[in-house]
Amino acid sequence: MPRVGFFTDTSVCIGCKACEVACKEWNAVPTKGALELTGESFDNTSELSADSWRHVAFIEQQVQTPSENGPQEGVRWLMSSDVCKHCTHSACLDVCPTGSLFRTEFGTVVVQQDICNGCGYCVSACPYGVIAQREDDGRVFKCTMCYDRLKVGSEPACAQACPTQSIQFGDLDELRERAQTRVEELHAAGQDKARLYGESPDDGVGGAGAFFLLLDEPEVYGLPPDPIVTTRDLGAMWRRVGAAGAALLAGVAAAYLSDRG
Amino acid sequence: MSPRRGPEEEFTSYYGRPILKAPTWEPLDIAGYLFAGGLAGASSALAAGAELTGRPALARSTRLTALGAIGVSLAALVHDLGRPARFVNMLRVAKPTSPMSMGSWLLAAYSPLVGLAAGAELVSLPMLRRVAPIAGRGAAVLGAGVATYTAALIGDTAVPTWHDGHRHLPFVFAGSAAASAGGVASALTPLAQSGPARRVAVGAAVAELAATTAMERSGHLSTQTLREGRAHTLMASAKVLTGVGAGVLGALGGRSRVAAAAGGLALAAGSVCLRFGIFEAGRASTLDPRYVIEPQRRSSRSPSAADSAPSETAADAPTGG
């Protein structure tokens, strides 16, 4: 089974939020409660959470635009549909103490809801701040890349609903090639800041299963610039825990052996 | 307009929103667990020494302290999970990549040994009295793990302050655990038998202060959170309580039971403040995106500088009594 993924080409995103709606509908994801207007452009979803598995970010930037009377102050819109990255080296899966999080035959990372016991460890482990707890029952939820749809040969609901093919689903290797071609096109068209994010198997998470074409720095979109899987340092941590534990026992032994009466 | 920071600042963010999710854990449950687990584990080590060197009163107080503290730990864990059955679910698999899984198994093995050792102090059964020494020695070895594995537990997260502190935290926690256990044992044990507990307490307090200072000076941006807000209050209180407690215990603890009790309890209070301070600093470091963005920016711009943060420092010296 080849590994599948998402290539989200933000240069053609129109901010329609069809992906958010399709995801909610298909996966029966509950609402956050009352609608709260954030005042952050058209973004009232704000972040990925247990109840938002796709999140469309809206960024308005002041830029110089050409006009008949020379360059003028204008506005550039950036829109991007964020989602779980389905990392190659996924910290959430590594630290899950119950085995609730697992890697599927498609190379995606999914929570088994009947096994999750709500410890919240994955929430603190995720370097992207994706996976989150639903407060009423304590368990965690995130994008499954529509595991049930993949099982029957369909594409995820968000990708199917996207009207501009900003969200592309498919074989990960093929998506990476397609993304490379696209970013070269954009560079040729003068979009100097266009770059791929999460496509490289050499990055800190071994490459993301859901990667992006961005038109500015990752942090502008609320993404960490260069995340590293937290378990990379775990071997060193265990060695130091062992050394500290041994030092503790040695210290206690010394206190008894140095007895003067 | 999205609020981009001024040109003099190093980064932009998405409406100033955090990148990471804040820990879902309640401070009382998890910082309380870090303290109680440390107190229990180090008390078991003291208890084994007391049993081996024939100090029955010290063995009794440390065994009962370990039992009480591990009881509080388990209650805190169950409260954090929401339902008792969810702790049993922790033992569904054993995963070395998950410090929480390893810790659950450690607790599952350690707690019954503590129960056997302390049980011999509470009920007079010949059988129990025969197995108690062996159980107590087992609890001492596993207790050293219970007191220190929590450093890997919080270090193995994306929380900037905790992850950046992963080199120092095992020594900070080992020192803090031994200081609190020595302090509580000094308070609860007659002077004639509490000498080793006092020496452990004072030595561990010095080691803990050294390791904490090394962590604070490790050069990571995230260490700022240890010097700001509520975390700063807690960390400063921890230092004062630990320093004063060790001073009183070391200078007067051998002569006055009142001084031993006061100094010992100050050390325990210092250990509580330290755990809550580190917990709070970690939480704060998830709320401001700069603790994620700035270090990652620096490391991605100069790959060679990625791991250049000063690391191998004084905290590498063995801690303990």
Short mmCIF file of C-alpha atoms in Angstrom, two decimals, chain A residues 8-101:
data_model
loop_
_atom_site.label_atom_id
_atom_site.label_comp_id
_atom_site.label_asym_id
_atom_site.label_seq_id
_atom_site.Cartn_x
_atom_site.Cartn_y
_atom_site.Cartn_z
CA THR A 8 -2.18 21.85 0.14
CA ASP A 9 -1.33 24.46 -2.49
CA THR A 10 -2.19 27.68 -0.68
CA SER A 11 -1.53 29.80 -3.76
CA VAL A 12 -4.93 28.78 -5.16
CA CYS A 13 -6.88 28.71 -1.87
CA ILE A 14 -9.86 31.10 -2.02
CA GLY A 15 -10.74 30.80 1.68
CA CYS A 16 -14.20 29.30 1.06
CA LYS A 17 -13.94 26.93 4.04
CA ALA A 18 -15.68 24.14 2.11
CA CYS A 19 -12.96 21.84 3.52
CA GLU A 20 -13.87 22.77 7.10
CA VAL A 21 -17.56 22.14 6.45
CA ALA A 22 -17.05 18.90 4.53
CA CYS A 23 -14.79 17.59 7.31
CA LYS A 24 -17.32 18.44 10.01
CA GLU A 25 -20.17 16.88 8.04
CA TRP A 26 -18.42 13.65 7.11
CA ASN A 27 -16.73 13.01 10.45
CA ALA A 28 -19.67 14.27 12.57
CA VAL A 29 -17.33 16.68 14.38
CA PRO A 30 -19.33 18.74 16.90
CA THR A 31 -19.43 22.53 16.94
CA LYS A 32 -17.34 24.54 19.35
CA GLY A 33 -20.54 25.95 20.83
CA ALA A 34 -21.76 29.49 20.30
CA LEU A 35 -20.25 31.31 17.31
CA GLU A 36 -17.69 33.79 18.51
CA LEU A 37 -16.44 36.42 16.12
CA THR A 38 -12.71 36.84 16.61
CA GLY A 39 -12.13 39.99 14.59
CA GLU A 40 -9.22 38.19 12.95
CA SER A 41 -10.14 38.81 9.32
CA PHE A 42 -12.56 36.09 8.20
CA ASP A 43 -11.13 33.52 10.57
CA ASN A 44 -13.49 32.50 13.36
CA THR A 45 -12.18 28.94 13.65
CA SER A 46 -8.82 30.26 14.91
CA GLU A 47 -6.90 27.01 15.28
CA LEU A 48 -6.90 23.28 14.77
CA SER A 49 -8.58 21.62 17.73
CA ALA A 50 -10.46 18.53 18.81
CA ASP A 51 -13.51 20.01 17.09
CA SER A 52 -11.77 21.58 14.06
CA TRP A 53 -9.74 19.16 11.97
CA ARG A 54 -9.28 21.61 9.09
CA HIS A 55 -8.64 25.30 9.74
CA VAL A 56 -8.50 27.99 7.07
CA ALA A 57 -6.12 30.79 8.05
CA PHE A 58 -6.65 34.32 6.67
CA ILE A 59 -3.75 36.76 6.52
CA GLU A 60 -4.05 40.30 5.17
CA GLN A 61 -0.74 41.94 4.32
CA GLN A 62 0.00 45.51 3.31
CA VAL A 63 1.99 45.47 0.07
CA GLN A 64 2.95 47.81 -2.75
CA THR A 65 0.74 47.25 -5.78
CA PRO A 66 1.35 48.71 -9.24
CA SER A 67 -1.17 51.26 -10.54
CA GLU A 68 -1.36 53.96 -13.23
CA ASN A 69 0.15 56.49 -10.79
CA GLY A 70 3.03 54.26 -9.72
CA PRO A 71 3.16 51.85 -6.77
CA GLN A 72 0.36 52.19 -4.22
CA GLU A 73 -0.48 50.77 -0.85
CA GLY A 74 -2.48 47.65 -1.44
CA VAL A 75 -3.53 44.48 0.34
CA ARG A 76 -2.41 40.93 -0.32
CA TRP A 77 -4.48 38.03 0.95
CA LEU A 78 -2.97 34.77 2.07
CA MET A 79 -5.27 31.87 2.78
CA SER A 80 -4.28 28.40 3.82
CA SER A 81 -6.17 25.33 4.96
CA ASP A 82 -4.20 23.75 7.81
CA VAL A 83 -4.54 20.13 8.90
CA CYS A 84 -2.76 17.39 10.90
CA LYS A 85 0.65 16.77 9.29
CA HIS A 86 0.60 12.95 9.65
CA CYS A 87 4.36 13.08 10.34
CA THR A 88 6.75 10.31 9.34
CA HIS A 89 8.20 10.48 12.85
CA SER A 90 5.14 11.42 14.86
CA ALA A 91 5.65 12.38 18.48
CA CYS A 92 1.97 11.91 19.36
CA LEU A 93 2.13 8.28 18.28
CA ASP A 94 5.48 7.71 20.00
CA VAL A 95 4.39 9.01 23.40
CA CYS A 96 0.84 7.56 23.48
CA PRO A 97 0.98 5.23 26.50
CA THR A 98 -2.00 3.08 25.52
CA GLY A 99 -1.31 2.44 21.84
CA SER A 100 -4.46 4.35 20.98
CA LEU A 101 -2.63 6.30 18.28
#
